Amino acid sequence: MASEAYERIWAVVKRIPKGRVATYGQVAHVAGLGQRARQVGYALHALPDGTQLPWHRVINAQGKISLRRSGGADEQRALLEAEGVEFEGERIRLERFQWRPRKKKKRR
DNA sequence: GCGGTGACGGTCG
DNA sequence: CCGACCGCCACCG
């Protein structure tokens, strides 16, 4: 059993649409954790392997993949590109692919 | 119970 | 644009 906060974070991550990404801080805010982006990182790190949770759609505010463990970042990038997310070098084009939960209408 | 650490973020230089 | 510092707070030894 995980803490309620963890389940909350996971619930938010599940809401991220395919082909979109969200930052840790954004997830933290939507989950009602305030600016505690680090806890989001912990929550995702605590995920079991083979989870159906789209953890790969969560990146840091710089648009980069923060995984410490080698191999994971490469894996995550591959998953994102498979969904149509474009990278700009090591960074994702946040201005185009960042998820916007019921905020202003996305002009496109 | 204390202290170091961290899948982060924002600010400063 | 990039690196360094500090702040936040849960997890672990």
PDB file of C-alpha atoms (C1' of nucleotides) in Angstrom:
ATOM      1  CA  MET A   1       0.000   0.000   0.000  1.00  0.00           C
ATOM      2  CA  ALA A   2       1.265   3.358  -0.889  1.00  0.00           C
ATOM      3  CA  SER A   3       0.525   6.677   0.678  1.00  0.00           C
ATOM      4  CA  GLU A   4      -2.520   8.545  -0.434  1.00  0.00           C
ATOM      5  CA  ALA A   5      -0.285  11.172  -1.916  1.00  0.00           C
ATOM      6  CA  TYR A   6       1.313   8.566  -4.139  1.00  0.00           C
ATOM      7  CA  GLU A   7      -1.975   7.294  -5.449  1.00  0.00           C
ATOM      8  CA  ARG A   8      -2.973  10.866  -6.069  1.00  0.00           C
ATOM      9  CA  ILE A   9       0.109  11.484  -8.127  1.00  0.00           C
ATOM     10  CA  TRP A  10      -0.419   8.303 -10.083  1.00  0.00           C
ATOM     11  CA  ALA A  11      -4.019   9.281 -10.750  1.00  0.00           C
ATOM     12  CA  VAL A  12      -2.839  12.536 -12.289  1.00  0.00           C
ATOM     13  CA  VAL A  13      -0.246  10.788 -14.393  1.00  0.00           C
ATOM     14  CA  LYS A  14      -2.903   8.479 -15.716  1.00  0.00           C
ATOM     15  CA  ARG A  15      -4.813  11.515 -16.942  1.00  0.00           C
ATOM     16  CA  ILE A  16      -2.008  12.656 -19.190  1.00  0.00           C
ATOM     17  CA  PRO A  17      -3.179  12.174 -22.772  1.00  0.00           C
ATOM     18  CA  LYS A  18      -1.130  10.210 -25.208  1.00  0.00           C
ATOM     19  CA  GLY A  19       1.282  12.308 -27.183  1.00  0.00           C
ATOM     20  CA  ARG A  20       1.491  14.891 -24.395  1.00  0.00           C
ATOM     21  CA  VAL A  21       3.878  15.373 -21.510  1.00  0.00           C
ATOM     22  CA  ALA A  22       3.700  17.013 -18.089  1.00  0.00           C
ATOM     23  CA  THR A  23       6.408  18.337 -15.809  1.00  0.00           C
ATOM     24  CA  TYR A  24       6.933  17.047 -12.280  1.00  0.00           C
ATOM     25  CA  GLY A  25       5.952  20.404 -10.882  1.00  0.00           C
ATOM     26  CA  GLN A  26       2.816  20.445 -12.952  1.00  0.00           C
ATOM     27  CA  VAL A  27       1.796  17.001 -11.769  1.00  0.00           C
ATOM     28  CA  ALA A  28       2.514  18.021  -8.197  1.00  0.00           C
ATOM     29  CA  HIS A  29       0.352  21.085  -8.551  1.00  0.00           C
ATOM     30  CA  VAL A  30      -2.543  19.248 -10.182  1.00  0.00           C
ATOM     31  CA  ALA A  31      -2.335  16.520  -7.553  1.00  0.00           C
ATOM     32  CA  GLY A  32      -2.678  19.171  -4.889  1.00  0.00           C
ATOM     33  CA  LEU A  33       0.836  18.786  -3.539  1.00  0.00           C
ATOM     34  CA  GLY A  34       1.811  22.369  -4.125  1.00  0.00           C
ATOM     35  CA  GLN A  35       5.368  22.868  -5.242  1.00  0.00           C
ATOM     36  CA  ARG A  36       6.608  19.572  -3.892  1.00  0.00           C
ATOM     37  CA  ALA A  37       7.767  18.310  -7.241  1.00  0.00           C
ATOM     38  CA  ARG A  38      10.324  16.056  -5.586  1.00  0.00           C
ATOM     39  CA  GLN A  39       7.641  13.869  -4.099  1.00  0.00           C
ATOM     40  CA  VAL A  40       6.342  13.274  -7.587  1.00  0.00           C
ATOM     41  CA  GLY A  41       9.747  11.966  -8.497  1.00  0.00           C
ATOM     42  CA  TYR A  42       9.712   9.679  -5.485  1.00  0.00           C
ATOM     43  CA  ALA A  43       6.238   8.440  -6.279  1.00  0.00           C
ATOM     44  CA  LEU A  44       7.216   7.540  -9.813  1.00  0.00           C
ATOM     45  CA  HIS A  45      10.412   5.918  -8.680  1.00  0.00           C
ATOM     46  CA  ALA A  46       8.368   3.740  -6.362  1.00  0.00           C
ATOM     47  CA  LEU A  47       6.319   2.407  -9.247  1.00  0.00           C
ATOM     48  CA  PRO A  48       6.554  -1.308  -9.934  1.00  0.00           C
ATOM     49  CA  ASP A  49       8.163  -2.445 -13.134  1.00  0.00           C
ATOM     50  CA  GLY A  50       5.772  -3.154 -15.960  1.00  0.00           C
ATOM     51  CA  THR A  51       3.194  -0.720 -14.667  1.00  0.00           C
ATOM     52  CA  GLN A  52       0.549   0.476 -17.067  1.00  0.00           C
ATOM     53  CA  LEU A  53       1.013   3.956 -15.703  1.00  0.00           C
ATOM     54  CA  PRO A  54       2.399   6.325 -18.358  1.00  0.00           C
ATOM     55  CA  TRP A  55       5.276   7.483 -16.201  1.00  0.00           C
ATOM     56  CA  HIS A  56       7.258   8.210 -19.348  1.00  0.00           C
ATOM     57  CA  ARG A  57       5.037  11.228 -20.002  1.00  0.00           C
ATOM     58  CA  VAL A  58       6.397  12.952 -16.921  1.00  0.00           C
ATOM     59  CA  ILE A  59       9.540  15.011 -17.404  1.00  0.00           C
ATOM     60  CA  ASN A  60      11.236  17.872 -15.585  1.00  0.00           C
ATOM     61  CA  ALA A  61      10.596  21.571 -16.159  1.00  0.00           C
ATOM     62  CA  GLN A  62      13.564  21.769 -18.482  1.00  0.00           C
ATOM     63  CA  GLY A  63      11.878  19.389 -20.865  1.00  0.00           C
ATOM     64  CA  LYS A  64      14.488  16.779 -20.179  1.00  0.00           C
ATOM     65  CA  ILE A  65      14.422  13.285 -18.748  1.00  0.00           C
ATOM     66  CA  SER A  66      15.781  13.200 -15.246  1.00  0.00           C
ATOM     67  CA  LEU A  67      16.202   9.495 -14.705  1.00  0.00           C
ATOM     68  CA  ARG A  68      19.261   8.718 -12.685  1.00  0.00           C
ATOM     69  CA  ARG A  69      19.395   5.086 -13.638  1.00  0.00           C
ATOM     70  CA  SER A  70      21.030   4.597 -16.980  1.00  0.00           C
ATOM     71  CA  GLY A  71      18.997   3.064 -19.722  1.00  0.00           C
ATOM     72  CA  GLY A  72      15.769   4.371 -18.296  1.00  0.00           C
ATOM     73  CA  ALA A  73      16.103   7.743 -19.947  1.00  0.00           C
ATOM     74  CA  ASP A  74      16.730   6.145 -23.307  1.00  0.00           C
ATOM     75  CA  GLU A  75      13.717   3.942 -22.821  1.00  0.00           C
ATOM     76  CA  GLN A  76      11.524   6.871 -21.857  1.00  0.00           C
ATOM     77  CA  ARG A  77      12.576   8.892 -24.851  1.00  0.00           C
ATOM     78  CA  ALA A  78      11.792   6.002 -27.178  1.00  0.00           C
ATOM     79  CA  LEU A  79       8.318   5.654 -25.690  1.00  0.00           C
ATOM     80  CA  LEU A  80       7.617   9.354 -26.095  1.00  0.00           C
ATOM     81  CA  GLU A  81       8.800   9.496 -29.666  1.00  0.00           C
ATOM     82  CA  ALA A  82       6.594   6.498 -30.388  1.00  0.00           C
ATOM     83  CA  GLU A  83       3.643   8.618 -29.274  1.00  0.00           C
ATOM     84  CA  GLY A  84       4.578  11.453 -31.554  1.00  0.00           C
ATOM     85  CA  VAL A  85       6.422  13.672 -29.097  1.00  0.00           C
ATOM     86  CA  GLU A  86       9.218  15.536 -30.795  1.00  0.00           C
ATOM     87  CA  PHE A  87      12.565  16.199 -29.214  1.00  0.00           C
ATOM     88  CA  GLU A  88      14.820  19.145 -29.724  1.00  0.00           C
ATOM     89  CA  GLY A  89      18.156  17.607 -29.030  1.00  0.00           C
ATOM     90  CA  GLU A  90      17.864  16.303 -25.471  1.00  0.00           C
ATOM     91  CA  ARG A  91      14.854  18.439 -24.759  1.00  0.00           C
ATOM     92  CA  ILE A  92      11.199  18.039 -25.577  1.00  0.00           C
ATOM     93  CA  ARG A  93       9.381  20.928 -27.233  1.00  0.00           C
ATOM     94  CA  LEU A  94       7.303  21.804 -24.198  1.00  0.00           C
ATOM     95  CA  GLU A  95       5.659  24.724 -25.919  1.00  0.00           C
ATOM     96  CA  ARG A  96       4.020  22.185 -28.177  1.00  0.00           C
ATOM     97  CA  PHE A  97       3.642  19.011 -26.164  1.00  0.00           C
ATOM     98  CA  GLN A  98       3.090  20.091 -22.585  1.00  0.00           C
ATOM     99  CA  TRP A  99      -0.237  18.871 -21.265  1.00  0.00           C
ATOM    100  CA  ARG A 100      -2.764  21.482 -20.219  1.00  0.00           C
ATOM    101  CA  PRO A 101      -5.414  20.131 -17.863  1.00  0.00           C
ATOM    102  CA  ARG A 102      -8.610  22.188 -18.186  1.00  0.00           C
ATOM    103  CA  LYS A 103      -6.729  25.394 -18.453  1.00  0.00           C
ATOM    104  CA  LYS A 104      -7.123  27.901 -21.183  1.00  0.00           C
ATOM    105  CA  LYS A 105      -7.979  26.534 -24.544  1.00  0.00           C
ATOM    106  CA  LYS A 106      -4.973  25.395 -26.442  1.00  0.00           C
ATOM    107  CA  ARG A 107      -4.605  27.371 -29.597  1.00  0.00           C
ATOM    108  CA  ARG A 108      -3.287  25.272 -32.304  1.00  0.00           C
TER     109      ARG A 108
ATOM    110  C1'  DG B   1      14.861  10.843  16.413  1.00  0.00           C
ATOM    111  C1'  DC B   2      18.577  12.857  13.343  1.00  0.00           C
ATOM    112  C1'  DG B   3      20.856  13.726   9.141  1.00  0.00           C
ATOM    113  C1'  DG B   4      21.874  12.926   4.340  1.00  0.00           C
ATOM    114  C1'  DT B   5      19.772  12.288  -0.117  1.00  0.00           C
ATOM    115  C1'  DG B   6      16.827  12.916  -4.072  1.00  0.00           C
ATOM    116  C1'  DA B   7      12.841  10.537 -11.373  1.00  0.00           C
ATOM    117  C1'  DC B   8      12.554  18.807  -8.951  1.00  0.00           C
ATOM    118  C1'  DG B   9      11.767  23.916  -9.367  1.00  0.00           C
ATOM    119  C1'  DG B  10      12.770  28.663  -9.252  1.00  0.00           C
ATOM    120  C1'  DT B  11      16.009  32.308  -8.783  1.00  0.00           C
ATOM    121  C1'  DC B  12      20.540  34.402  -9.280  1.00  0.00           C
ATOM    122  C1'  DG B  13      24.960  35.285 -11.580  1.00  0.00           C
TER     123       DG B  13
ATOM    124  C1'  DC C   1      21.984  29.234 -22.484  1.00  0.00           C
ATOM    125  C1'  DC C   2      24.043  27.014 -18.514  1.00  0.00           C
ATOM    126  C1'  DG C   3      25.701  26.127 -13.845  1.00  0.00           C
ATOM    127  C1'  DA C   4      25.351  26.881  -8.874  1.00  0.00           C
ATOM    128  C1'  DC C   5      22.506  27.622  -4.632  1.00  0.00           C
ATOM    129  C1'  DC C   6      18.602  27.241  -1.863  1.00  0.00           C
ATOM    130  C1'  DG C   7      14.084  25.604  -0.626  1.00  0.00           C
ATOM    131  C1'  DC C   8      10.599  21.688  -0.006  1.00  0.00           C
ATOM    132  C1'  DC C   9       9.571  17.472   2.171  1.00  0.00           C
ATOM    133  C1'  DA C  10       9.250  12.201   2.121  1.00  0.00           C
ATOM    134  C1'  DC C  11      12.196   8.162   2.293  1.00  0.00           C
ATOM    135  C1'  DC C  12      16.142   5.486   4.246  1.00  0.00           C
ATOM    136  C1'  DG C  13      20.115   4.237   7.078  1.00  0.00           C
TER     137       DG C  13
END
